[in-house]
Amino acid sequence: MAAQVSGAEVERWYGAARTAAIAAAVPVAELDWLLLAWSDLDRLTLRLGTVADRPTVTLQAPLETLERQWQRRLGDRVPVQYLAGRVTWRQLELQVSPAVLIPRPETELMVDLAIAWRTEKWAAGALDDSDEHWADLGTGSGAIAIALADAFPAATVWAIDRDPKALAIARMNAQGYSHCPAPIPTPTPLQGPRCPSPLPAPDFPGDRLQFRCGSWCEPLASLAGRVTALVSNPPYIPTAELATLAPEVIHHEPTAALDGGPDGLDCIRHLIQQAPTYLRPGGLWLVEHMAGQGAAIAELLKGDGRYGSIEQHWDLAGRDRFVSAETLVIEASPIPPHPIPNQSI
Ligand SMILES: C[S@@+](CC[C@H](N)C(=O)[O-])C[C@H]1O[C@@H](n2cnc3c(N)ncnc32)[C@H](O)[C@@H]1O
């Protein structure tokens, strides 16, 4: 229920909330983020410190509710992204809830790697854009799938997740999909605040973005051997390391999005094993992983024998975070000459 509150009242609350943030070692930028998401205030007003000059501020809920939300951030360590209900990721405005992992800035690079791969293949005439299928396996909020569909207007993109609640958020994000005209730089290691005025982006025509609930590639059965690229940011944290994660992550983000089994590679092994059945020859396999896992994944791909062009990729902080490979193009064996039957005259 929206509430009208005087600027002076909001300013008083904001001052006290800032002091509490500093005491709890929570970045003050997160308070701005929450307030911007819950009110009609703009960033400049906060920066200039002129909130009190506003006769009224419209809040999405009474100030007491906003205070309770802020206490959830400080006391329960709920990520501000869940309290604000949205994040800016690449050029997209995405809704998030505790049903989905908060999309991370480094995952944006995976979309750049996918775009670079496609650009190269397109230039080499190696793509058939009348039959181009990309899949985002473990789509969560739909971030990767929506970014791919936005980047590749001729492709069909399949967004797959085992969790129906995550898939519901991904669908919502695709329906209300909007572009941020000028994303704001990230203020924390997590993700930046909402963009000032999202622009509605064109709808995905027809059924270009498909959502499927199921395990990894299984919903793609009808496309076996035809998928252009499989992209995934799967759960990859070794189970024993989960307890060492920040409380914001381990207590609030879905465990099913984090736990990668004893060495963190359970899902990745599965994707290596399953993908060649679905990818077309020369198709792209691209996965995000935890820093330090890249060499082991490259070895698993080599050992499988069905992949070539295996490459590790690093993030902007110089950490190995992605591995790509292509399914081998098996040369068709020449058809043996047809034996000519002895002809007797
Ligand atoms: C690390 S999150 C990635 C979410 C999103 N793609 C992103 O990058 O922000 C992993 C996702 O994989 C999904 N997942 C886990 N096991 C799965 C499975 N067997 N099949 C499909 N999705 C699965 C989880 O529900 C979760 O949404």
mmCIF file of C-alpha atoms and ligand atoms in Angstrom:
data_model
loop_
_atom_site.group_PDB
_atom_site.id
_atom_site.type_symbol
_atom_site.label_atom_id
_atom_site.label_comp_id
_atom_site.label_asym_id
_atom_site.label_seq_id
_atom_site.Cartn_x
_atom_site.Cartn_y
_atom_site.Cartn_z
ATOM 1 C CA MET A 1 0.000 0.000 0.000
ATOM 2 C CA ALA A 2 1.568 3.256 -1.151
ATOM 3 C CA ALA A 3 2.131 5.974 1.456
ATOM 4 C CA GLN A 4 2.732 9.732 1.257
ATOM 5 C CA VAL A 5 5.371 10.860 3.733
ATOM 6 C CA SER A 6 6.955 14.282 4.174
ATOM 7 C CA GLY A 7 10.489 14.701 2.836
ATOM 8 C CA ALA A 8 11.622 15.764 6.323
ATOM 9 C CA GLU A 9 10.394 12.480 7.801
ATOM 10 C CA VAL A 10 12.123 10.425 5.133
ATOM 11 C CA GLU A 11 15.321 12.434 5.643
ATOM 12 C CA ARG A 12 15.243 11.678 9.389
ATOM 13 C CA TRP A 13 14.737 7.980 8.761
ATOM 14 C CA TYR A 14 17.471 7.975 6.099
ATOM 15 C CA GLY A 15 19.966 9.586 8.496
ATOM 16 C CA ALA A 16 19.300 7.021 11.236
ATOM 17 C CA ALA A 17 19.395 4.148 8.721
ATOM 18 C CA ARG A 18 22.789 5.371 7.413
ATOM 19 C CA THR A 19 24.235 5.377 10.923
ATOM 20 C CA ALA A 20 22.921 1.856 11.486
ATOM 21 C CA ALA A 21 24.416 0.710 8.144
ATOM 22 C CA ILE A 22 27.863 1.999 9.091
ATOM 23 C CA ALA A 23 27.645 0.313 12.495
ATOM 24 C CA ALA A 24 26.695 -2.988 10.842
ATOM 25 C CA ALA A 25 29.412 -2.652 8.141
ATOM 26 C CA VAL A 26 26.804 -2.700 5.369
ATOM 27 C CA PRO A 27 27.619 -0.377 2.418
ATOM 28 C CA VAL A 28 25.534 2.798 2.608
ATOM 29 C CA ALA A 29 25.021 2.489 -1.174
ATOM 30 C CA GLU A 30 22.679 -0.407 -0.402
ATOM 31 C CA LEU A 31 20.442 1.886 1.646
ATOM 32 C CA ASP A 32 20.205 4.254 -1.326
ATOM 33 C CA TRP A 33 19.370 1.294 -3.493
ATOM 34 C CA LEU A 34 16.523 0.188 -1.222
ATOM 35 C CA LEU A 35 15.124 3.697 -0.868
ATOM 36 C CA LEU A 36 15.262 4.294 -4.635
ATOM 37 C CA ALA A 37 13.453 1.013 -5.257
ATOM 38 C CA TRP A 38 10.722 1.754 -2.688
ATOM 39 C CA SER A 39 10.107 5.444 -3.384
ATOM 40 C CA ASP A 40 9.711 8.009 -6.137
ATOM 41 C CA LEU A 41 12.988 9.670 -5.097
ATOM 42 C CA ASP A 42 15.793 9.970 -7.614
ATOM 43 C CA ARG A 43 19.511 9.447 -7.194
ATOM 44 C CA LEU A 44 20.360 13.147 -7.589
ATOM 45 C CA THR A 45 18.081 14.136 -4.702
ATOM 46 C CA LEU A 46 19.841 11.591 -2.478
ATOM 47 C CA ARG A 47 23.278 12.729 -3.619
ATOM 48 C CA LEU A 48 22.499 16.410 -3.060
ATOM 49 C CA GLY A 49 20.965 15.657 0.339
ATOM 50 C CA THR A 50 17.780 17.543 -0.547
ATOM 51 C CA VAL A 51 15.184 14.919 0.434
ATOM 52 C CA ALA A 52 13.904 17.190 3.220
ATOM 53 C CA ASP A 53 13.054 19.859 0.616
ATOM 54 C CA ARG A 54 10.398 17.620 -0.893
ATOM 55 C CA PRO A 55 6.935 18.354 0.587
ATOM 56 C CA THR A 56 5.976 14.701 0.066
ATOM 57 C CA VAL A 57 7.678 11.506 -0.957
ATOM 58 C CA THR A 58 5.633 8.572 -2.281
ATOM 59 C CA LEU A 59 6.693 5.289 -0.735
ATOM 60 C CA GLN A 60 5.488 1.860 -1.844
ATOM 61 C CA ALA A 61 4.614 1.140 1.803
ATOM 62 C CA PRO A 62 4.604 3.045 5.106
ATOM 63 C CA LEU A 63 7.974 4.134 6.500
ATOM 64 C CA GLU A 64 7.657 1.518 9.284
ATOM 65 C CA THR A 65 7.601 -1.219 6.616
ATOM 66 C CA LEU A 66 10.677 0.233 4.954
ATOM 67 C CA GLU A 67 12.413 0.273 8.346
ATOM 68 C CA ARG A 68 11.482 -3.392 8.893
ATOM 69 C CA GLN A 69 12.984 -4.220 5.472
ATOM 70 C CA TRP A 70 16.176 -2.372 6.368
ATOM 71 C CA GLN A 71 16.392 -4.270 9.652
ATOM 72 C CA ARG A 72 16.125 -7.521 7.655
ATOM 73 C CA ARG A 73 19.176 -6.352 5.686
ATOM 74 C CA LEU A 74 21.166 -5.410 8.787
ATOM 75 C CA GLY A 75 20.062 -8.124 11.205
ATOM 76 C CA ASP A 76 19.123 -11.122 9.061
ATOM 77 C CA ARG A 77 21.633 -10.279 6.290
ATOM 78 C CA VAL A 78 18.962 -10.530 3.597
ATOM 79 C CA PRO A 79 20.557 -9.372 0.307
ATOM 80 C CA VAL A 80 19.346 -5.908 -0.662
ATOM 81 C CA GLN A 81 18.501 -7.269 -4.132
ATOM 82 C CA TYR A 82 15.746 -9.442 -2.614
ATOM 83 C CA LEU A 83 14.450 -6.504 -0.547
ATOM 84 C CA ALA A 84 14.425 -4.216 -3.582
ATOM 85 C CA GLY A 85 13.029 -7.073 -5.675
ATOM 86 C CA ARG A 86 15.117 -6.283 -8.719
ATOM 87 C CA VAL A 87 18.592 -5.869 -10.173
ATOM 88 C CA THR A 88 20.183 -4.323 -13.203
ATOM 89 C CA TRP A 89 22.162 -6.935 -15.123
ATOM 90 C CA ARG A 90 23.786 -6.110 -18.444
ATOM 91 C CA GLN A 91 21.226 -3.800 -20.019
ATOM 92 C CA LEU A 92 18.301 -5.600 -18.387
ATOM 93 C CA GLU A 93 16.069 -4.825 -15.435
ATOM 94 C CA LEU A 94 15.285 -8.156 -13.769
ATOM 95 C CA GLN A 95 13.010 -9.107 -10.912
ATOM 96 C CA VAL A 96 14.506 -11.383 -8.295
ATOM 97 C CA SER A 97 13.114 -13.283 -5.329
ATOM 98 C CA PRO A 98 14.635 -15.852 -2.966
ATOM 99 C CA ALA A 99 13.535 -18.504 -5.511
ATOM 100 C CA VAL A 100 16.398 -17.455 -7.797
ATOM 101 C CA LEU A 101 20.090 -16.798 -7.532
ATOM 102 C CA ILE A 102 20.866 -13.082 -7.774
ATOM 103 C CA PRO A 103 22.564 -12.784 -11.181
ATOM 104 C CA ARG A 104 26.213 -11.803 -10.692
ATOM 105 C CA PRO A 105 28.191 -9.266 -12.743
ATOM 106 C CA GLU A 106 30.797 -11.846 -13.821
ATOM 107 C CA THR A 107 28.075 -13.942 -15.465
ATOM 108 C CA GLU A 108 27.571 -11.014 -17.855
ATOM 109 C CA LEU A 109 30.906 -12.009 -19.395
ATOM 110 C CA MET A 110 29.517 -15.392 -20.385
ATOM 111 C CA VAL A 111 27.021 -13.625 -22.643
ATOM 112 C CA ASP A 112 29.914 -11.674 -24.203
ATOM 113 C CA LEU A 113 31.752 -14.962 -24.839
ATOM 114 C CA ALA A 114 28.611 -16.384 -26.473
ATOM 115 C CA ILE A 115 28.206 -13.286 -28.663
ATOM 116 C CA ALA A 116 31.889 -13.420 -29.696
ATOM 117 C CA TRP A 117 31.575 -17.109 -30.617
ATOM 118 C CA ARG A 118 28.457 -16.507 -32.671
ATOM 119 C CA THR A 119 29.960 -13.505 -34.452
ATOM 120 C CA GLU A 120 32.967 -15.579 -35.477
ATOM 121 C CA LYS A 121 30.877 -18.539 -36.668
ATOM 122 C CA TRP A 122 28.517 -16.249 -38.525
ATOM 123 C CA ALA A 123 31.393 -14.542 -40.328
ATOM 124 C CA ALA A 124 32.753 -17.976 -41.262
ATOM 125 C CA GLY A 125 29.358 -19.004 -42.682
ATOM 126 C CA ALA A 126 29.154 -21.818 -40.139
ATOM 127 C CA LEU A 127 25.657 -21.033 -38.804
ATOM 128 C CA ASP A 128 22.247 -21.790 -40.211
ATOM 129 C CA ASP A 129 20.095 -18.977 -38.841
ATOM 130 C CA SER A 130 16.902 -20.678 -39.962
ATOM 131 C CA ASP A 131 17.559 -23.413 -37.405
ATOM 132 C CA GLU A 132 19.445 -21.755 -34.566
ATOM 133 C CA HIS A 133 18.743 -22.991 -31.044
ATOM 134 C CA TRP A 134 20.446 -21.759 -27.887
ATOM 135 C CA ALA A 135 19.764 -23.149 -24.426
ATOM 136 C CA ASP A 136 20.393 -21.648 -21.000
ATOM 137 C CA LEU A 137 20.538 -24.621 -18.635
ATOM 138 C CA GLY A 138 19.633 -23.691 -15.046
ATOM 139 C CA THR A 139 18.163 -20.348 -16.081
ATOM 140 C CA GLY A 140 17.159 -19.080 -12.592
ATOM 141 C CA SER A 141 15.969 -15.483 -13.100
ATOM 142 C CA GLY A 142 16.245 -15.971 -16.882
ATOM 143 C CA ALA A 143 19.105 -13.466 -17.080
ATOM 144 C CA ILE A 144 21.288 -15.374 -19.551
ATOM 145 C CA ALA A 145 18.398 -16.626 -21.697
ATOM 146 C CA ILE A 146 16.852 -13.154 -22.015
ATOM 147 C CA ALA A 147 20.222 -11.571 -22.824
ATOM 148 C CA LEU A 148 20.838 -14.224 -25.512
ATOM 149 C CA ALA A 149 17.366 -13.773 -27.010
ATOM 150 C CA ASP A 150 17.959 -10.021 -27.011
ATOM 151 C CA ALA A 151 21.335 -10.438 -28.749
ATOM 152 C CA PHE A 152 20.298 -13.059 -31.329
ATOM 153 C CA PRO A 153 17.014 -12.016 -32.964
ATOM 154 C CA ALA A 154 16.955 -15.000 -35.333
ATOM 155 C CA ALA A 155 17.526 -17.672 -32.697
ATOM 156 C CA THR A 156 15.151 -19.665 -30.539
ATOM 157 C CA VAL A 157 16.354 -19.622 -26.930
ATOM 158 C CA TRP A 158 15.364 -22.359 -24.486
ATOM 159 C CA ALA A 159 15.340 -21.370 -20.811
ATOM 160 C CA ILE A 160 15.427 -24.490 -18.654
ATOM 161 C CA ASP A 161 15.318 -24.958 -14.908
ATOM 162 C CA ARG A 162 14.371 -27.807 -12.633
ATOM 163 C CA ASP A 163 12.699 -25.433 -10.169
ATOM 164 C CA PRO A 164 9.216 -24.267 -11.298
ATOM 165 C CA LYS A 165 9.384 -21.264 -8.919
ATOM 166 C CA ALA A 166 12.573 -20.055 -10.612
ATOM 167 C CA LEU A 167 11.026 -20.604 -14.017
ATOM 168 C CA ALA A 168 8.000 -18.473 -13.006
ATOM 169 C CA ILE A 169 10.361 -15.560 -12.239
ATOM 170 C CA ALA A 170 12.213 -16.087 -15.538
ATOM 171 C CA ARG A 171 8.912 -15.982 -17.455
ATOM 172 C CA MET A 172 7.895 -12.802 -15.659
ATOM 173 C CA ASN A 173 11.226 -11.212 -16.521
ATOM 174 C CA ALA A 174 10.812 -12.117 -20.176
ATOM 175 C CA GLN A 175 7.273 -10.704 -20.259
ATOM 176 C CA GLY A 176 8.097 -7.414 -18.614
ATOM 177 C CA TYR A 177 11.517 -7.302 -20.189
ATOM 178 C CA SER A 178 12.986 -3.834 -20.196
ATOM 179 C CA HIS A 179 16.267 -2.217 -21.073
ATOM 180 C CA CYS A 180 18.179 0.042 -18.766
ATOM 181 C CA PRO A 181 19.335 2.994 -20.905
ATOM 182 C CA ALA A 182 22.360 3.807 -18.747
ATOM 183 C CA PRO A 183 23.275 1.132 -16.206
ATOM 184 C CA ILE A 184 24.700 2.582 -13.021
ATOM 185 C CA PRO A 185 28.166 1.342 -12.029
ATOM 186 C CA THR A 186 28.161 -1.462 -9.485
ATOM 187 C CA PRO A 187 28.633 -0.047 -5.966
ATOM 188 C CA THR A 188 29.293 -3.372 -4.209
ATOM 189 C CA PRO A 189 30.785 -6.718 -5.170
ATOM 190 C CA LEU A 190 27.229 -7.850 -5.782
ATOM 191 C CA GLN A 191 25.078 -5.938 -8.212
ATOM 192 C CA GLY A 192 24.187 -2.358 -9.013
ATOM 193 C CA PRO A 193 20.985 -0.578 -8.054
ATOM 194 C CA ARG A 194 18.027 -0.266 -10.347
ATOM 195 C CA CYS A 195 18.441 1.811 -13.430
ATOM 196 C CA PRO A 196 16.786 5.215 -13.283
ATOM 197 C CA SER A 197 14.112 4.738 -15.955
ATOM 198 C CA PRO A 198 13.926 1.372 -17.652
ATOM 199 C CA LEU A 199 12.769 1.451 -21.261
ATOM 200 C CA PRO A 200 10.364 -1.237 -22.410
ATOM 201 C CA ALA A 201 12.189 -3.432 -24.903
ATOM 202 C CA PRO A 202 10.477 -4.998 -27.911
ATOM 203 C CA ASP A 203 8.619 -8.225 -27.151
ATOM 204 C CA PHE A 204 10.209 -11.448 -28.206
ATOM 205 C CA PRO A 205 8.210 -12.297 -31.303
ATOM 206 C CA GLY A 206 6.301 -15.566 -31.436
ATOM 207 C CA ASP A 207 7.783 -18.332 -29.389
ATOM 208 C CA ARG A 208 11.429 -17.312 -29.683
ATOM 209 C CA LEU A 209 11.979 -17.644 -25.954
ATOM 210 C CA GLN A 210 10.810 -21.004 -24.667
ATOM 211 C CA PHE A 211 10.621 -22.019 -20.996
ATOM 212 C CA ARG A 212 10.873 -25.621 -19.933
ATOM 213 C CA CYS A 213 10.860 -27.201 -16.493
ATOM 214 C CA GLY A 214 13.173 -30.191 -16.324
ATOM 215 C CA SER A 215 16.645 -31.436 -15.659
ATOM 216 C CA TRP A 216 19.428 -29.964 -17.804
ATOM 217 C CA CYS A 217 19.109 -31.010 -21.462
ATOM 218 C CA GLU A 218 16.211 -33.417 -20.991
ATOM 219 C CA PRO A 219 13.502 -30.969 -22.164
ATOM 220 C CA LEU A 220 15.430 -30.632 -25.445
ATOM 221 C CA ALA A 221 14.804 -34.234 -26.523
ATOM 222 C CA SER A 222 13.101 -33.185 -29.761
ATOM 223 C CA LEU A 223 16.201 -31.167 -30.734
ATOM 224 C CA ALA A 224 18.774 -33.932 -30.279
ATOM 225 C CA GLY A 225 21.760 -33.242 -32.542
ATOM 226 C CA ARG A 226 20.443 -29.789 -33.589
ATOM 227 C CA VAL A 227 21.218 -27.414 -30.708
ATOM 228 C CA THR A 228 23.626 -24.630 -31.685
ATOM 229 C CA ALA A 229 24.868 -23.859 -28.175
ATOM 230 C CA LEU A 230 24.395 -24.928 -24.561
ATOM 231 C CA VAL A 231 25.259 -22.259 -22.022
ATOM 232 C CA SER A 232 25.085 -22.787 -18.270
ATOM 233 C CA ASN A 233 25.950 -21.266 -14.940
ATOM 234 C CA PRO A 234 25.303 -24.431 -12.911
ATOM 235 C CA PRO A 235 25.694 -24.960 -9.153
ATOM 236 C CA TYR A 236 29.455 -25.392 -8.630
ATOM 237 C CA ILE A 237 30.328 -24.769 -4.978
ATOM 238 C CA PRO A 238 31.804 -27.867 -3.280
ATOM 239 C CA THR A 239 29.337 -28.977 -0.598
ATOM 240 C CA ALA A 240 31.864 -28.603 2.247
ATOM 241 C CA GLU A 241 32.493 -24.954 1.252
ATOM 242 C CA LEU A 242 28.837 -23.918 1.429
ATOM 243 C CA ALA A 243 29.126 -23.220 5.150
ATOM 244 C CA THR A 244 31.963 -20.750 4.486
ATOM 245 C CA LEU A 245 29.876 -18.537 2.180
ATOM 246 C CA ALA A 246 28.667 -15.102 3.301
ATOM 247 C CA PRO A 247 25.414 -15.260 5.323
ATOM 248 C CA GLU A 248 23.694 -13.278 2.546
ATOM 249 C CA VAL A 249 24.405 -16.174 0.185
ATOM 250 C CA ILE A 250 24.146 -19.308 2.266
ATOM 251 C CA HIS A 251 21.123 -18.271 4.343
ATOM 252 C CA HIS A 252 19.121 -16.598 1.607
ATOM 253 C CA GLU A 253 20.008 -17.790 -1.895
ATOM 254 C CA PRO A 254 18.629 -21.186 -3.004
ATOM 255 C CA THR A 255 20.935 -24.064 -2.035
ATOM 256 C CA ALA A 256 19.894 -25.870 -5.233
ATOM 257 C CA ALA A 257 21.569 -23.038 -7.147
ATOM 258 C CA LEU A 258 24.844 -23.367 -5.224
ATOM 259 C CA ASP A 259 25.637 -26.952 -4.233
ATOM 260 C CA GLY A 260 27.810 -28.660 -6.838
ATOM 261 C CA GLY A 261 28.473 -31.870 -4.870
ATOM 262 C CA PRO A 262 31.671 -33.068 -3.171
ATOM 263 C CA ASP A 263 34.156 -31.352 -5.539
ATOM 264 C CA GLY A 264 31.690 -28.840 -7.028
ATOM 265 C CA LEU A 265 31.793 -30.530 -10.428
ATOM 266 C CA ASP A 266 28.805 -32.903 -10.259
ATOM 267 C CA CYS A 267 26.578 -30.813 -12.552
ATOM 268 C CA ILE A 268 29.446 -29.915 -14.882
ATOM 269 C CA ARG A 269 30.360 -33.607 -15.325
ATOM 270 C CA HIS A 270 26.749 -34.295 -16.145
ATOM 271 C CA LEU A 271 26.651 -31.460 -18.703
ATOM 272 C CA ILE A 272 29.854 -32.753 -20.349
ATOM 273 C CA GLN A 273 28.385 -36.216 -20.578
ATOM 274 C CA GLN A 274 24.929 -35.152 -21.816
ATOM 275 C CA ALA A 275 25.642 -32.250 -24.183
ATOM 276 C CA PRO A 276 27.013 -34.037 -27.276
ATOM 277 C CA THR A 277 23.692 -35.866 -27.702
ATOM 278 C CA TYR A 278 21.940 -32.529 -28.077
ATOM 279 C CA LEU A 279 24.507 -30.258 -29.720
ATOM 280 C CA ARG A 280 24.995 -30.219 -33.442
ATOM 281 C CA PRO A 281 28.525 -31.019 -34.633
ATOM 282 C CA GLY A 282 30.654 -27.936 -33.972
ATOM 283 C CA GLY A 283 28.109 -26.702 -31.399
ATOM 284 C CA LEU A 284 29.182 -24.565 -28.426
ATOM 285 C CA TRP A 285 29.433 -25.864 -24.841
ATOM 286 C CA LEU A 286 29.990 -22.917 -22.476
ATOM 287 C CA VAL A 287 29.940 -23.083 -18.694
ATOM 288 C CA GLU A 288 30.672 -20.799 -15.755
ATOM 289 C CA HIS A 289 32.549 -22.337 -12.827
ATOM 290 C CA MET A 290 34.231 -21.417 -9.562
ATOM 291 C CA ALA A 291 37.719 -19.896 -9.763
ATOM 292 C CA GLY A 292 40.286 -22.689 -9.719
ATOM 293 C CA GLN A 293 38.103 -25.342 -11.386
ATOM 294 C CA GLY A 294 38.958 -24.444 -15.003
ATOM 295 C CA ALA A 295 41.905 -26.796 -15.551
ATOM 296 C CA ALA A 296 39.997 -29.780 -14.119
ATOM 297 C CA ILE A 297 37.006 -29.048 -16.376
ATOM 298 C CA ALA A 298 39.262 -28.731 -19.449
ATOM 299 C CA GLU A 299 40.743 -32.154 -18.553
ATOM 300 C CA LEU A 300 37.272 -33.683 -18.199
ATOM 301 C CA LEU A 301 36.334 -32.337 -21.635
ATOM 302 C CA LYS A 302 39.551 -33.673 -23.181
ATOM 303 C CA GLY A 303 39.050 -37.047 -21.519
ATOM 304 C CA ASP A 304 35.513 -37.278 -22.902
ATOM 305 C CA GLY A 305 36.881 -37.407 -26.452
ATOM 306 C CA ARG A 306 33.850 -35.756 -28.103
ATOM 307 C CA TYR A 307 35.009 -32.147 -27.716
ATOM 308 C CA GLY A 308 37.586 -29.931 -29.422
ATOM 309 C CA SER A 309 38.551 -26.207 -29.272
ATOM 310 C CA ILE A 310 38.627 -26.437 -25.459
ATOM 311 C CA GLU A 311 39.391 -23.013 -23.978
ATOM 312 C CA GLN A 312 39.520 -21.483 -20.519
ATOM 313 C CA HIS A 313 38.393 -17.878 -20.024
ATOM 314 C CA TRP A 314 39.167 -15.433 -17.231
ATOM 315 C CA ASP A 315 37.063 -12.702 -15.615
ATOM 316 C CA LEU A 316 38.077 -9.059 -15.253
ATOM 317 C CA ALA A 317 39.758 -9.844 -11.930
ATOM 318 C CA GLY A 318 41.993 -12.407 -13.685
ATOM 319 C CA ARG A 319 40.261 -15.483 -12.216
ATOM 320 C CA ASP A 320 39.498 -18.528 -14.376
ATOM 321 C CA ARG A 321 35.690 -18.554 -14.492
ATOM 322 C CA PHE A 322 34.522 -20.090 -17.788
ATOM 323 C CA VAL A 323 35.336 -22.981 -20.078
ATOM 324 C CA SER A 324 34.145 -23.347 -23.651
ATOM 325 C CA ALA A 325 34.425 -26.203 -26.109
ATOM 326 C CA GLU A 326 32.896 -27.334 -29.369
ATOM 327 C CA THR A 327 31.537 -30.754 -30.174
ATOM 328 C CA LEU A 328 33.775 -32.449 -32.675
ATOM 329 C CA VAL A 329 32.706 -32.572 -36.275
ATOM 330 C CA ILE A 330 33.057 -36.237 -37.118
ATOM 331 C CA GLU A 331 33.945 -36.521 -40.779
ATOM 332 C CA ALA A 332 31.474 -38.832 -42.458
ATOM 333 C CA SER A 333 33.370 -41.929 -43.536
ATOM 334 C CA PRO A 334 33.447 -42.190 -47.309
ATOM 335 C CA ILE A 335 30.828 -44.510 -48.701
ATOM 336 C CA PRO A 336 32.611 -47.649 -49.886
ATOM 337 C CA PRO A 337 32.368 -48.138 -53.631
ATOM 338 C CA HIS A 338 29.505 -50.368 -54.580
ATOM 339 C CA PRO A 339 30.843 -53.716 -55.705
ATOM 340 C CA ILE A 340 30.083 -54.283 -59.351
ATOM 341 C CA PRO A 341 28.679 -57.745 -59.739
ATOM 342 C CA ASN A 342 30.471 -59.986 -62.143
ATOM 343 C CA GLN A 343 28.558 -59.973 -65.299
ATOM 344 C CA SER A 344 28.527 -62.987 -67.396
ATOM 345 C CA ILE A 345 27.638 -62.646 -71.003
HETATM 346 C C1 LIG B 1 23.916 -20.912 -10.197
HETATM 347 S S1 LIG B 1 22.180 -20.836 -10.535
HETATM 348 C C2 LIG B 1 22.228 -19.917 -12.069
HETATM 349 C C3 LIG B 1 21.023 -19.060 -12.304
HETATM 350 C C4 LIG B 1 21.148 -18.124 -13.515
HETATM 351 N N1 LIG B 1 21.416 -18.857 -14.727
HETATM 352 C C5 LIG B 1 22.264 -17.110 -13.297
HETATM 353 O O1 LIG B 1 23.311 -17.223 -13.908
HETATM 354 O O2 LIG B 1 22.060 -16.189 -12.502
HETATM 355 C C6 LIG B 1 21.889 -22.492 -11.045
HETATM 356 C C7 LIG B 1 20.463 -22.812 -11.483
HETATM 357 O O3 LIG B 1 20.446 -24.182 -11.879
HETATM 358 C C8 LIG B 1 19.208 -24.753 -11.503
HETATM 359 N N2 LIG B 1 19.386 -26.214 -11.450
HETATM 360 C C9 LIG B 1 19.972 -26.978 -10.497
HETATM 361 N N3 LIG B 1 19.931 -28.270 -10.854
HETATM 362 C C10 LIG B 1 19.301 -28.341 -12.060
HETATM 363 C C11 LIG B 1 18.971 -29.392 -12.953
HETATM 364 N N4 LIG B 1 19.248 -30.660 -12.672
HETATM 365 N N5 LIG B 1 18.346 -29.081 -14.100
HETATM 366 C C12 LIG B 1 18.039 -27.796 -14.410
HETATM 367 N N6 LIG B 1 18.328 -26.762 -13.599
HETATM 368 C C13 LIG B 1 18.955 -27.022 -12.444
HETATM 369 C C14 LIG B 1 18.908 -24.107 -10.155
HETATM 370 O O4 LIG B 1 17.531 -24.192 -9.859
HETATM 371 C C15 LIG B 1 19.405 -22.678 -10.403
HETATM 372 O O5 LIG B 1 18.363 -21.859 -10.879
#
